[in-house]
Structures are given as structure tokens and as C-alpha cells.
Short mmCIF file of C-alpha atoms and ligand atoms in Angstrom, two decimals:
data_model
loop_
_atom_site.label_atom_id
_atom_site.label_comp_id
_atom_site.label_asym_id
_atom_site.label_seq_id
_atom_site.Cartn_x
_atom_site.Cartn_y
_atom_site.Cartn_z
CA MET A 1 0.00 0.00 0.00
CA SER A 2 1.51 3.29 -1.04
CA GLU A 3 -0.15 5.67 1.37
CA ASN A 4 1.02 5.76 4.99
CA VAL A 5 -2.16 5.07 6.85
CA ARG A 6 -2.59 6.86 10.16
CA VAL A 7 -5.82 6.35 12.04
CA ARG A 8 -7.00 7.26 15.48
CA PHE A 9 -9.46 6.33 18.17
CA ALA A 10 -10.58 9.47 19.96
CA PRO A 11 -12.73 8.65 22.98
CA SER A 12 -14.04 11.21 25.42
CA PRO A 13 -13.20 9.94 28.90
CA THR A 14 -16.66 10.55 30.28
CA GLY A 15 -17.42 6.88 30.81
CA PHE A 16 -15.99 3.37 30.55
CA LEU A 17 -14.96 1.86 27.23
CA HIS A 18 -18.29 0.67 25.88
CA ILE A 19 -19.26 -1.71 23.11
CA GLY A 20 -19.67 1.02 20.49
CA GLY A 21 -16.36 2.68 21.34
CA ALA A 22 -14.55 -0.64 21.33
CA ARG A 23 -15.98 -1.45 17.90
CA THR A 24 -14.71 1.92 16.60
CA ALA A 25 -11.29 1.28 18.14
CA LEU A 26 -11.22 -2.20 16.63
CA PHE A 27 -12.04 -1.05 13.08
CA ASN A 28 -9.32 1.59 13.32
CA TRP A 29 -6.86 -0.91 14.71
CA LEU A 30 -7.66 -3.48 12.01
CA TYR A 31 -7.28 -0.93 9.27
CA ALA A 32 -3.94 0.22 10.68
CA ARG A 33 -2.63 -3.32 11.01
CA GLN A 34 -3.84 -4.27 7.56
CA SER A 35 -2.10 -1.29 5.96
CA ASN A 36 1.03 -1.40 8.10
CA GLY A 37 -0.17 1.92 9.36
CA VAL A 38 -0.18 3.67 12.69
CA PHE A 39 -2.96 3.51 15.27
CA ILE A 40 -3.15 6.57 17.50
CA LEU A 41 -5.07 7.05 20.72
CA ARG A 42 -6.28 10.54 21.48
CA ILE A 43 -8.17 11.34 24.64
CA GLU A 44 -10.73 14.06 23.99
CA ASP A 45 -10.92 15.46 27.47
CA THR A 46 -11.79 19.10 26.86
CA ASP A 47 -15.04 18.65 28.75
CA ARG A 48 -13.26 18.99 32.05
CA GLU A 49 -16.34 18.54 34.17
CA ARG A 50 -17.24 15.14 32.81
CA SER A 51 -13.77 13.78 31.99
CA THR A 52 -11.88 11.91 34.68
CA ASP A 53 -8.52 10.15 34.98
CA GLU A 54 -10.36 7.03 36.19
CA TYR A 55 -12.22 6.84 32.89
CA ILE A 56 -8.98 7.32 30.97
CA ASP A 57 -7.50 4.38 32.88
CA ALA A 58 -10.63 2.35 32.29
CA ILE A 59 -10.48 3.02 28.54
CA LEU A 60 -6.81 2.01 28.43
CA GLN A 61 -7.58 -1.10 30.44
CA GLY A 62 -10.39 -2.11 28.10
CA MET A 63 -8.25 -1.58 25.01
CA LYS A 64 -5.40 -3.53 26.52
CA TRP A 65 -7.67 -6.42 27.42
CA LEU A 66 -8.98 -6.53 23.85
CA GLY A 67 -5.44 -6.39 22.49
CA LEU A 68 -5.97 -3.03 20.77
CA GLU A 69 -2.93 -1.24 22.02
CA CYS A 70 -1.99 1.95 20.24
CA ASP A 71 1.23 2.79 18.43
CA GLU A 72 1.20 6.47 19.39
CA GLY A 73 -0.37 8.26 22.32
CA PRO A 74 -2.39 8.49 24.39
CA PHE A 75 -2.42 12.20 23.63
CA ARG A 76 -4.65 14.43 25.68
CA GLN A 77 -6.42 17.39 24.21
CA THR A 78 -6.08 19.33 27.44
CA ASP A 79 -2.31 19.36 26.79
CA ARG A 80 -2.85 20.96 23.43
CA PHE A 81 -4.76 24.18 24.05
CA ASP A 82 -2.01 26.33 22.51
CA ILE A 83 -2.34 24.76 19.11
CA TYR A 84 -6.14 25.18 19.13
CA LYS A 85 -5.78 28.82 20.10
CA LYS A 86 -3.38 29.45 17.24
CA ASN A 87 -5.84 28.04 14.76
CA VAL A 88 -8.74 30.04 16.18
CA GLU A 89 -6.61 33.18 15.88
CA LYS A 90 -5.76 32.31 12.31
CA LEU A 91 -9.43 32.04 11.44
CA LEU A 92 -10.19 35.32 13.23
CA ASN A 93 -7.34 37.14 11.46
CA GLU A 94 -8.47 35.90 8.09
CA GLY A 95 -12.06 36.97 8.74
CA LYS A 96 -13.25 33.36 8.70
CA ALA A 97 -14.41 33.50 12.30
CA TYR A 98 -15.78 36.27 14.48
CA TRP A 99 -16.38 37.23 18.08
CA CYS A 100 -19.94 36.78 19.17
CA TYR A 101 -21.24 38.76 22.14
CA CYS A 102 -24.77 37.49 22.25
CA SER A 103 -25.89 36.75 25.77
CA PRO A 104 -27.02 33.26 26.83
CA GLU A 105 -30.50 34.77 27.38
CA GLU A 106 -30.66 36.04 23.82
CA LEU A 107 -29.58 32.69 22.45
CA GLU A 108 -32.14 30.95 24.64
CA THR A 109 -34.88 33.17 23.22
CA ASN A 110 -33.73 32.26 19.72
CA ARG A 111 -33.75 28.60 20.64
CA LYS A 112 -37.29 28.79 21.96
CA GLU A 113 -38.40 30.69 18.89
CA ALA A 114 -36.91 28.05 16.59
CA MET A 115 -38.61 25.30 18.61
CA LYS A 116 -41.94 27.08 18.41
CA LEU A 117 -41.65 27.41 14.64
CA GLY A 118 -40.37 23.85 14.31
CA ARG A 119 -37.20 25.11 12.61
CA ALA A 120 -33.66 23.85 13.03
CA LEU A 121 -31.82 25.94 15.57
CA LYS A 122 -29.56 28.35 13.79
CA TYR A 123 -27.60 31.32 14.99
CA SER A 124 -28.94 34.52 13.43
CA GLY A 125 -25.52 35.79 12.41
CA LYS A 126 -26.14 38.97 14.36
CA CYS A 127 -22.49 39.44 15.41
CA ARG A 128 -20.99 38.50 12.02
CA ASP A 129 -20.31 42.07 11.01
CA LEU A 130 -19.79 43.75 14.36
CA LYS A 131 -17.04 46.31 14.14
CA GLU A 132 -16.51 46.95 17.84
CA PRO A 133 -16.36 44.66 20.87
CA VAL A 134 -19.27 44.86 23.30
CA PRO A 135 -17.87 46.00 26.64
CA GLY A 136 -18.38 43.82 29.71
CA VAL A 137 -19.18 40.64 27.76
CA GLU A 138 -16.87 37.62 27.46
CA PRO A 139 -17.42 36.65 23.84
CA VAL A 140 -17.35 33.27 22.15
CA VAL A 141 -15.77 32.73 18.75
CA ARG A 142 -17.98 31.55 15.93
CA PHE A 143 -16.95 30.08 12.63
CA LYS A 144 -18.48 31.67 9.51
CA MET A 145 -20.23 28.86 7.70
CA PRO A 146 -20.91 29.48 4.04
CA LEU A 147 -24.49 30.65 3.68
CA GLN A 148 -25.17 28.99 0.38
CA GLY A 149 -24.13 25.96 -1.56
CA SER A 150 -23.59 22.40 -0.43
CA THR A 151 -20.94 20.45 1.42
CA TYR A 152 -20.04 17.03 0.12
CA VAL A 153 -18.80 14.31 2.35
CA GLU A 154 -17.24 11.37 0.58
CA ASP A 155 -17.59 8.45 2.86
CA MET A 156 -16.08 5.00 2.45
CA VAL A 157 -19.17 3.42 4.01
CA LYS A 158 -22.06 5.76 3.24
CA GLY A 159 -20.96 6.90 -0.20
CA ASN A 160 -21.47 10.55 -1.13
CA VAL A 161 -23.47 12.50 1.41
CA VAL A 162 -24.62 16.03 0.61
CA PHE A 163 -25.44 18.68 3.20
CA GLU A 164 -27.02 22.03 2.43
CA ASN A 165 -24.91 24.80 3.89
CA GLU A 166 -27.89 26.87 4.89
CA GLN A 167 -28.66 24.12 7.40
CA LEU A 168 -25.26 24.53 9.03
CA ASP A 169 -24.95 26.86 11.96
CA ASP A 170 -22.19 29.38 12.59
CA LEU A 171 -20.70 27.06 15.11
CA ILE A 172 -18.95 28.11 18.27
CA ILE A 173 -15.29 27.12 18.04
CA GLN A 174 -14.16 28.77 21.26
CA ARG A 175 -16.23 29.18 24.40
CA SER A 176 -16.32 32.39 26.42
CA ASP A 177 -13.84 30.88 28.89
CA GLY A 178 -11.35 30.52 26.05
CA THR A 179 -11.61 26.73 25.71
CA PRO A 180 -12.02 25.28 22.22
CA THR A 181 -14.96 23.12 21.17
CA TYR A 182 -15.11 19.63 19.67
CA ASN A 183 -15.40 20.38 15.95
CA LEU A 184 -12.37 22.64 16.03
CA THR A 185 -10.14 20.46 18.21
CA VAL A 186 -10.92 17.34 16.21
CA VAL A 187 -9.96 18.98 12.90
CA VAL A 188 -6.81 20.61 14.27
CA ASP A 189 -5.71 17.36 15.90
CA ASP A 190 -6.49 15.13 12.96
CA VAL A 191 -4.39 17.39 10.75
CA ASP A 192 -1.58 17.82 13.27
CA MET A 193 -1.43 14.07 13.86
CA GLY A 194 -1.40 13.34 10.15
CA ILE A 195 -4.60 11.30 10.25
CA THR A 196 -5.38 9.87 6.83
CA HIS A 197 -8.66 8.09 7.60
CA ILE A 198 -11.29 9.11 10.10
CA ILE A 199 -13.17 6.01 11.16
CA ARG A 200 -15.92 6.64 13.70
CA GLY A 201 -19.56 6.02 14.54
CA ASP A 202 -22.16 7.54 12.24
CA ASP A 203 -23.52 9.54 15.14
CA HIS A 204 -20.76 11.94 14.07
CA LEU A 205 -21.85 12.13 10.45
CA ASN A 206 -23.72 15.37 11.12
CA ASN A 207 -20.54 16.97 12.41
CA THR A 208 -18.61 16.02 9.32
CA PRO A 209 -19.80 18.82 6.96
CA ARG A 210 -18.89 21.33 9.66
CA GLN A 211 -15.47 19.78 9.94
CA VAL A 212 -15.10 19.71 6.16
CA GLN A 213 -15.74 23.47 6.13
CA LEU A 214 -13.11 23.96 8.82
CA TYR A 215 -10.57 21.92 6.81
CA ASP A 216 -11.24 24.20 3.86
CA ALA A 217 -11.04 27.39 5.86
CA LEU A 218 -7.77 26.36 7.48
CA GLY A 219 -6.34 25.25 4.15
CA PHE A 220 -5.86 21.66 5.25
CA ASP A 221 -6.00 18.54 3.09
CA MET A 222 -9.06 16.45 3.65
CA PRO A 223 -8.69 12.97 5.17
CA LYS A 224 -10.92 10.10 4.07
CA PHE A 225 -14.00 9.36 6.15
CA ALA A 226 -15.68 6.11 7.16
CA HIS A 227 -18.77 6.36 9.33
CA LEU A 228 -19.73 3.09 10.96
CA PRO A 229 -23.37 2.07 11.40
CA MET A 230 -24.99 2.44 14.79
CA ILE A 231 -25.29 -0.47 17.19
CA LEU A 232 -28.83 -1.11 18.36
CA GLY A 233 -30.39 -3.32 20.99
CA SER A 234 -32.79 -6.14 20.09
CA ASP A 235 -35.72 -3.69 20.23
CA LYS A 236 -33.98 -1.54 17.60
CA ALA A 237 -33.37 1.27 20.09
CA ARG A 238 -29.85 2.60 20.44
CA LEU A 239 -27.77 0.18 22.50
CA SER A 240 -27.91 1.10 26.16
CA LYS A 241 -27.71 -0.46 29.59
CA ARG A 242 -31.30 -1.59 29.20
CA HIS A 243 -30.06 -4.19 26.72
CA GLY A 244 -27.52 -5.66 29.14
CA ALA A 245 -23.91 -4.83 29.86
CA THR A 246 -22.43 -2.20 27.56
CA SER A 247 -19.08 -1.69 29.25
CA VAL A 248 -16.31 -3.80 27.76
CA MET A 249 -14.83 -4.73 31.13
CA ALA A 250 -18.22 -6.03 32.29
CA TYR A 251 -17.63 -8.79 29.72
CA TYR A 252 -14.30 -9.54 31.33
CA ASP A 253 -16.12 -9.85 34.66
CA MET A 254 -18.70 -12.15 33.12
CA GLY A 255 -15.97 -14.51 31.95
CA TYR A 256 -15.70 -13.70 28.25
CA LEU A 257 -12.47 -14.19 26.35
CA PRO A 258 -11.19 -11.02 24.70
CA GLU A 259 -10.87 -12.68 21.31
CA ALA A 260 -14.53 -13.74 21.47
CA LEU A 261 -15.59 -10.17 22.10
CA VAL A 262 -13.29 -8.89 19.34
CA ASN A 263 -14.76 -11.46 16.97
CA TYR A 264 -18.25 -10.43 17.96
CA LEU A 265 -17.56 -6.70 17.71
CA VAL A 266 -16.16 -6.93 14.22
CA ARG A 267 -19.35 -8.55 13.01
CA LEU A 268 -21.34 -5.56 14.24
CA GLY A 269 -21.39 -3.86 10.89
CA TRP A 270 -18.89 -5.94 8.93
CA SER A 271 -19.28 -9.32 7.29
CA TYR A 272 -17.28 -11.73 5.20
CA GLY A 273 -19.60 -14.17 3.49
CA ASP A 274 -21.16 -16.46 6.06
CA GLN A 275 -18.05 -16.83 8.16
CA GLU A 276 -18.66 -16.21 11.85
CA VAL A 277 -15.44 -17.20 13.59
CA PHE A 278 -12.27 -15.33 12.66
CA SER A 279 -8.77 -15.36 14.01
CA LYS A 280 -7.15 -11.96 14.43
CA GLU A 281 -4.89 -12.74 11.48
CA GLU A 282 -7.92 -13.48 9.31
CA LEU A 283 -9.59 -10.26 10.41
CA ILE A 284 -6.52 -8.25 9.50
CA LYS A 285 -6.38 -9.96 6.15
CA TYR A 286 -10.07 -9.79 5.21
CA PHE A 287 -11.21 -6.52 6.75
CA SER A 288 -12.47 -4.04 4.19
CA PHE A 289 -14.76 -1.02 4.21
CA ASN A 290 -16.46 -2.48 1.14
CA ASN A 291 -18.02 -5.02 3.45
CA VAL A 292 -19.14 -2.60 6.14
CA GLY A 293 -22.90 -2.26 5.94
CA LYS A 294 -24.83 0.97 5.90
CA ALA A 295 -27.64 -0.33 8.06
CA ALA A 296 -27.49 -0.36 11.84
CA ALA A 297 -26.22 -3.52 13.51
CA VAL A 298 -28.15 -5.30 16.23
CA PHE A 299 -26.36 -6.43 19.36
CA ASN A 300 -27.22 -10.02 20.15
CA PRO A 301 -25.93 -11.24 23.54
CA GLU A 302 -26.84 -14.88 22.80
CA LYS A 303 -24.62 -14.91 19.76
CA LEU A 304 -21.78 -13.41 21.75
CA LEU A 305 -22.22 -16.13 24.35
CA TRP A 306 -22.19 -18.79 21.64
CA LEU A 307 -18.98 -17.35 20.22
CA ASN A 308 -17.43 -17.29 23.65
CA GLN A 309 -18.19 -20.96 24.06
CA GLN A 310 -16.53 -21.70 20.70
CA TYR A 311 -13.44 -19.82 21.81
CA ILE A 312 -13.35 -21.64 25.14
CA ILE A 313 -13.63 -25.02 23.43
CA ASN A 314 -10.79 -24.10 21.09
CA SER A 315 -8.48 -22.60 23.70
CA SER A 316 -5.71 -24.68 25.17
CA ASN A 317 -6.31 -26.15 28.62
CA GLU A 318 -3.17 -24.41 29.86
CA ARG A 319 -4.35 -20.98 28.76
CA LEU A 320 -7.82 -21.48 30.25
CA ALA A 321 -6.21 -22.62 33.49
CA GLU A 322 -4.30 -19.32 33.62
CA LEU A 323 -7.34 -17.25 32.72
CA VAL A 324 -9.65 -18.88 35.24
CA ILE A 325 -7.41 -18.19 38.25
CA PRO A 326 -8.79 -14.68 38.98
CA PHE A 327 -12.31 -16.10 38.88
CA LEU A 328 -11.39 -18.86 41.33
CA ILE A 329 -9.95 -16.23 43.64
CA LYS A 330 -13.03 -14.05 43.29
CA ASP A 331 -15.26 -17.02 44.15
CA GLY A 332 -13.15 -17.75 47.21
CA THR A 333 -12.34 -21.23 45.86
CA ILE A 334 -8.64 -20.48 46.17
CA PHE A 335 -6.88 -17.65 47.89
CA GLU A 336 -4.55 -15.15 46.29
CA ASN A 337 -1.01 -16.51 45.79
CA GLN A 338 -2.15 -20.02 46.67
CA HIS A 339 0.10 -22.57 45.04
CA ILE A 340 -1.82 -24.41 42.34
CA ASP A 341 -0.39 -27.25 40.30
CA MET A 342 -1.06 -25.76 36.87
CA THR A 343 -0.62 -29.07 35.04
CA TRP A 344 -3.25 -30.57 37.24
CA LEU A 345 -5.54 -27.53 36.81
CA ALA A 346 -5.20 -27.79 33.02
CA LYS A 347 -6.29 -31.42 33.25
CA ALA A 348 -9.27 -30.44 35.38
CA VAL A 349 -10.15 -27.73 32.84
CA SER A 350 -9.98 -30.26 30.00
CA THR A 351 -12.92 -32.16 31.52
CA LEU A 352 -15.05 -29.01 31.82
CA LYS A 353 -14.36 -26.76 28.89
CA GLU A 354 -16.91 -28.32 26.56
CA ARG A 355 -19.62 -27.55 29.10
CA SER A 356 -18.56 -24.02 30.04
CA LYS A 357 -19.87 -21.03 28.14
CA THR A 358 -17.86 -18.56 30.22
CA LEU A 359 -14.88 -18.54 32.54
CA VAL A 360 -17.33 -17.86 35.35
CA GLU A 361 -19.09 -21.15 34.62
CA LEU A 362 -15.74 -22.88 34.35
CA ALA A 363 -14.68 -21.51 37.74
CA THR A 364 -17.97 -22.60 39.30
CA SER A 365 -17.53 -26.16 38.03
CA LEU A 366 -13.90 -26.24 39.11
CA ARG A 367 -15.06 -25.69 42.66
CA TYR A 368 -15.83 -29.35 43.12
CA TYR A 369 -12.33 -30.30 42.12
CA LEU A 370 -10.70 -27.67 44.28
CA ALA A 371 -12.84 -27.07 47.34
CA GLU A 372 -11.76 -28.68 50.60
CA GLU A 373 -15.30 -29.72 51.39
CA VAL A 374 -17.89 -31.01 48.94
CA GLU A 375 -20.90 -28.70 48.81
CA PHE A 376 -23.91 -30.97 48.61
CA ASP A 377 -27.13 -30.39 46.81
CA GLU A 378 -29.46 -31.70 49.52
CA LYS A 379 -31.97 -33.25 47.14
CA ALA A 380 -29.24 -35.14 45.31
CA ARG A 381 -27.72 -36.26 48.57
CA ASN A 382 -30.99 -37.67 49.91
CA LYS A 383 -31.79 -39.37 46.65
CA PHE A 384 -28.44 -41.03 46.02
CA LEU A 385 -26.51 -41.32 49.26
CA ASN A 386 -28.61 -43.81 51.21
CA GLU A 387 -28.86 -47.47 52.15
CA ASN A 388 -29.37 -48.45 48.51
CA SER A 389 -25.96 -47.22 47.50
CA ARG A 390 -23.94 -47.89 50.65
CA ALA A 391 -22.69 -51.35 49.62
CA LEU A 392 -21.79 -50.27 46.09
CA LEU A 393 -19.93 -47.20 47.33
CA THR A 394 -18.05 -49.22 49.91
CA GLU A 395 -16.99 -51.78 47.36
CA LEU A 396 -15.78 -49.04 45.05
CA LYS A 397 -13.85 -47.36 47.84
CA ASP A 398 -12.10 -50.60 48.74
CA GLY A 399 -11.38 -51.38 45.11
CA LEU A 400 -9.88 -47.94 44.51
CA ALA A 401 -7.82 -48.15 47.68
CA ALA A 402 -6.30 -51.40 46.45
CA MET A 403 -5.58 -50.02 42.97
CA ASP A 404 -1.90 -49.69 42.12
CA ASN A 405 -2.19 -48.20 38.70
CA PHE A 406 -4.69 -45.38 39.31
CA SER A 407 -5.88 -44.49 35.80
CA GLU A 408 -9.10 -43.79 33.95
CA GLU A 409 -9.04 -47.25 32.32
CA GLU A 410 -8.49 -49.10 35.58
CA ILE A 411 -11.21 -47.06 37.27
CA GLU A 412 -13.62 -47.91 34.47
CA LYS A 413 -12.78 -51.62 34.77
CA LEU A 414 -13.47 -51.52 38.48
CA PHE A 415 -16.85 -49.83 37.97
CA LYS A 416 -17.84 -52.45 35.39
CA ALA A 417 -16.84 -55.33 37.63
CA ILE A 418 -18.88 -53.97 40.53
CA VAL A 419 -22.06 -53.30 38.57
CA GLU A 420 -21.83 -56.69 36.86
CA ARG A 421 -21.47 -58.44 40.19
CA HIS A 422 -24.54 -56.63 41.51
CA GLU A 423 -26.41 -56.94 38.22
CA VAL A 424 -27.27 -53.26 38.12
CA LYS A 425 -26.87 -50.55 35.51
CA LEU A 426 -23.78 -48.34 35.59
CA GLY A 427 -25.85 -45.34 36.70
CA LYS A 428 -26.74 -47.08 39.95
CA LEU A 429 -23.14 -46.69 40.98
CA ALA A 430 -22.09 -43.68 38.93
CA GLN A 431 -24.76 -41.26 40.26
CA PRO A 432 -24.09 -41.88 43.98
CA VAL A 433 -20.37 -41.59 43.31
CA ARG A 434 -20.93 -38.36 41.43
CA VAL A 435 -22.90 -36.91 44.32
CA ALA A 436 -20.30 -38.13 46.84
CA LEU A 437 -17.47 -36.52 44.88
CA THR A 438 -19.00 -33.38 43.40
CA GLY A 439 -22.06 -32.74 45.57
CA GLY A 440 -24.43 -32.80 42.58
CA THR A 441 -25.80 -34.98 39.80
CA GLN A 442 -24.10 -33.27 36.89
CA SER A 443 -20.44 -33.50 36.07
CA PRO A 444 -18.14 -34.72 33.33
CA GLY A 445 -17.69 -38.50 32.92
CA ILE A 446 -17.26 -40.07 36.33
CA PHE A 447 -14.00 -41.88 35.47
CA GLU A 448 -12.45 -38.61 34.37
CA VAL A 449 -13.71 -36.90 37.50
CA ILE A 450 -12.12 -39.52 39.74
CA ASP A 451 -8.91 -39.35 37.77
CA VAL A 452 -8.75 -35.56 38.25
CA ILE A 453 -9.70 -35.62 41.91
CA GLY A 454 -6.99 -38.19 42.52
CA LYS A 455 -6.83 -41.28 44.66
CA ASP A 456 -6.44 -39.77 48.14
CA ASN A 457 -9.11 -37.16 47.75
CA THR A 458 -11.54 -39.58 46.12
CA LEU A 459 -11.13 -42.07 48.98
CA LYS A 460 -11.57 -39.29 51.52
CA ARG A 461 -14.75 -38.02 49.90
CA LEU A 462 -16.20 -41.52 49.45
CA LYS A 463 -15.52 -42.38 53.07
CA LYS A 464 -17.12 -39.20 54.28
CA SER A 465 -20.26 -39.86 52.25
CA ILE A 466 -20.48 -43.49 53.34
CA ASP A 467 -20.06 -42.48 56.97
CA SER A 468 -22.84 -39.93 56.64
CA ILE A 469 -25.40 -42.49 55.48
N1 LIG B 501 -14.57 12.22 21.08
C1 LIG B 501 -15.59 11.78 20.20
C2 LIG B 501 -16.45 10.76 20.88
O1 LIG B 501 -16.03 10.15 21.85
C3 LIG B 501 -15.06 11.15 18.94
C4 LIG B 501 -14.71 12.14 17.93
C5 LIG B 501 -14.28 11.58 16.61
O2 LIG B 501 -14.02 10.38 16.48
O3 LIG B 501 -14.19 12.39 15.72
O4 LIG B 501 -17.55 10.53 20.45
#
């Protein structure tokens, strides 16, 4: 690729990294990786009241978890006020912007008037040709939008979008306290940072003609634009907390793998034939704006859960063992810094991963391998640990105790011999054993379970159950 692609993710740190933001970051990241370009992170923190350092950290944490680390930045807009000021002055000096002294009350009256008449709110232009400052008023700076004609936005997703200039307001580029506003800072930064492609949610499409006019007025080259379709909830309303978790790190807490979320996010607006599961390498290779849809995407938590399960099944036991540790600690199954035999834990995981949709589920199931005491489901205990099973359980315990070569095959042989001798079905022995060892009636294959729990622990648990009958 000849052009040096430079893209950016520009979140406002007024909240956690959410699904929509993460999708924008991901598309930028993919495009950068695909083009051997540069991915820049810019924190748009000029709204000082709503921006916090905690949210900046949370955004960085979310991006790191998803593996979307930036090549340059994070830059903060609050460190860059000088450069915005210079550009505002340039526009003022060239007569492309003007001081506006209208009072908030006056503007409010205009707003109400526009509402009453059902018209789009538009500044009257009253201060455009003022010759003298108005004493005692801290003015704002407004940009002179062209009054006629059209502004064209060429968009890699939406195609050509035309805006009538008479609909565009003389926008405020500097507030009365001297701070710059979004449309100005974004243009100045994108130019200063050499951004070649602006990839963002289409909730910004309405800002784009204003920004295009600012590019023109400042004599800057235009970048390319790609506006991504909105993400909606199942009821077709804009995705919000009502539809479930929207913060990226909430998915960490719920036991999702980052690559499952990445895979899910990329499909919110992009497709590649019928393929659903993509490795990161495939995504980098196949990603293209030609396959980004114009229509809004619908967030489907069930599909995300399904994908997560696919990723769990296909992850190595060793990796899952590592990933599940924080969840085991959180559950109180193990304590922090407890020594765990990771080879053993990987083996335990191997018996459970097919039945775990999340790491939380995996951790819950691992409890019965790890906990000191079996936690019994009372109904299961009453049904299976009673006089009917006592003899079978005792025979099994003795057989296991005498076993030299403690392996799945030997355990299976022993089970078969016992049930044949008693002329009962395997379940007559397997279910009581399952309850004795795991506390409940559902677990992986009983031979595997015994193999994972190990000889000593199995004997201990069997004895305890037999004694309790
Ligand atoms: N800071 C803006 C936001 O968080 C993004 C601006 C942009 O991408 O141009 O919505």
C-alpha cells in the first residue's frame, strides 16, 4: 500500500470503554494493522467537568484487554490548548471566524423561537459584522459557515453524502472561557497528527460537513471518512444499559475471552460471506470497508455467548487454566497466591471446557475439584446417598484403595466389575459416586472426575459420604 495510513481512536473519557467505542477502536486498529499503518489514541478530554482520569485508565484497560494497544499516544487534548488557540486566531485574522457577544439569554430566546416554529436551531448571524467589541461581555468565537451551496462528504461506508450549507450553523469554536470546542479540536488534531482516515460512529456524520468546512477554511488537506453504522439493541433502540452490559470490562467480569468479544464486535457492521469465527490474522487480512454495511447492527448477547463458548472449546487447557485463576480467587475457591499445580488444573479444565460457556461457569464447576469440602445439593444427597448405594460405594472405595495403577481405564474396569457383580446398571453406581465426589448430579464422565480428583481425595470423599449415610 503506497499511502502511509494513520488512524485514530478518539474517545471522550466521560465513561468506561463501551461496546460502540470498542468497535470503533477495533475497526481503526484493524485498518492500521492491515495497511502497516499507525494507530493513534487521542483522549478528547476538553469537557473537564465530565472527563476523569479514572475513565482514561478504564479506557486504556479495556483496550489492553482486547489487544488493541496503540502505536502512538495516548495524547490528551487538554495538553494541546495552545495549538487550538493558534488556529482560532488564524481564522479570526483571516475573517473566517468572528467574536460573538450574544448573551445566553438572547440565544435561549432564539432557541425557543426556533422550537416554536419547528425550525432547526440556527444562529442569526447577528455578530458576524460587528465592528466593535461589546464591553463587559466575554465573547465566544464563531466560525463563519458558508451561507449557500452544499458540502459534500465522501464516505467509504455511506458513499457521497450532501449537506445544504444553509442548514449549518455558525458554530462556536471557542467558548467564552477561552476553551475550544469539539469540531475545532478534532480537525486541528487530525491534521496535526497526520490522520489519513477518520473512522468513527455515524452519530458523528452530522458533524462532518462542519469539519469539512473547517478543513477548507484552514487550508488543510481532507482525510478520508468512514462512518460506521450504529449499534442497536434487540428492540432496535440505540444500544444502552437496558439491553444488558455495555461496558467492555463487564464482559471480562462475566468470563468472556477477549478474542470472542473482538470477533463479535467486528461482526457488528462488517461481514465476510457467512463466516462467523475469525482469528485476528484473518480479520486483519479480510477486513475491508467495502463489506461494512450501511444499516445499523443489532447487538445479540446470545450470539456473543455462543462465540465465547466456541473460543473456550478451542483454547488450550493451559491458557484457560491461567485465565480462570482470577475467577477462582473471586469465588473464594482459592486464595490469592495459593500454590496451584497448573498441570493438574489444566487437566481439570480439559474435563469441563466443553460444558462451560464462560470462565465464570468454568470456575464454578472447578469448585468441586478444588474445594476442601464437597458442597452438597441436599436433594441429590438424599436421593443417592442412602442405604441403597452404601454397599456399592463401599466396594468401590475398597477397590480404589487397592488399585496400584490409578488411571481412567483401571477405574472404568473396576466400575464395570462392581455393577456386573450386583447386576445393576452403571448409573446405579455412577450417580451416587458423582454426588459423593462433586455434591451434585451433573459432572463430566465419572472416570475422568475420579482421575482428576486423585486417589487420596476420592477415597476421603467416598468415606465421608459413606459415613454420613
Ligand atoms: N470524542 C468523540 C467521541 O467520543 C469522537 C470524535 C471523533 O471520532 O471524531 O464521540
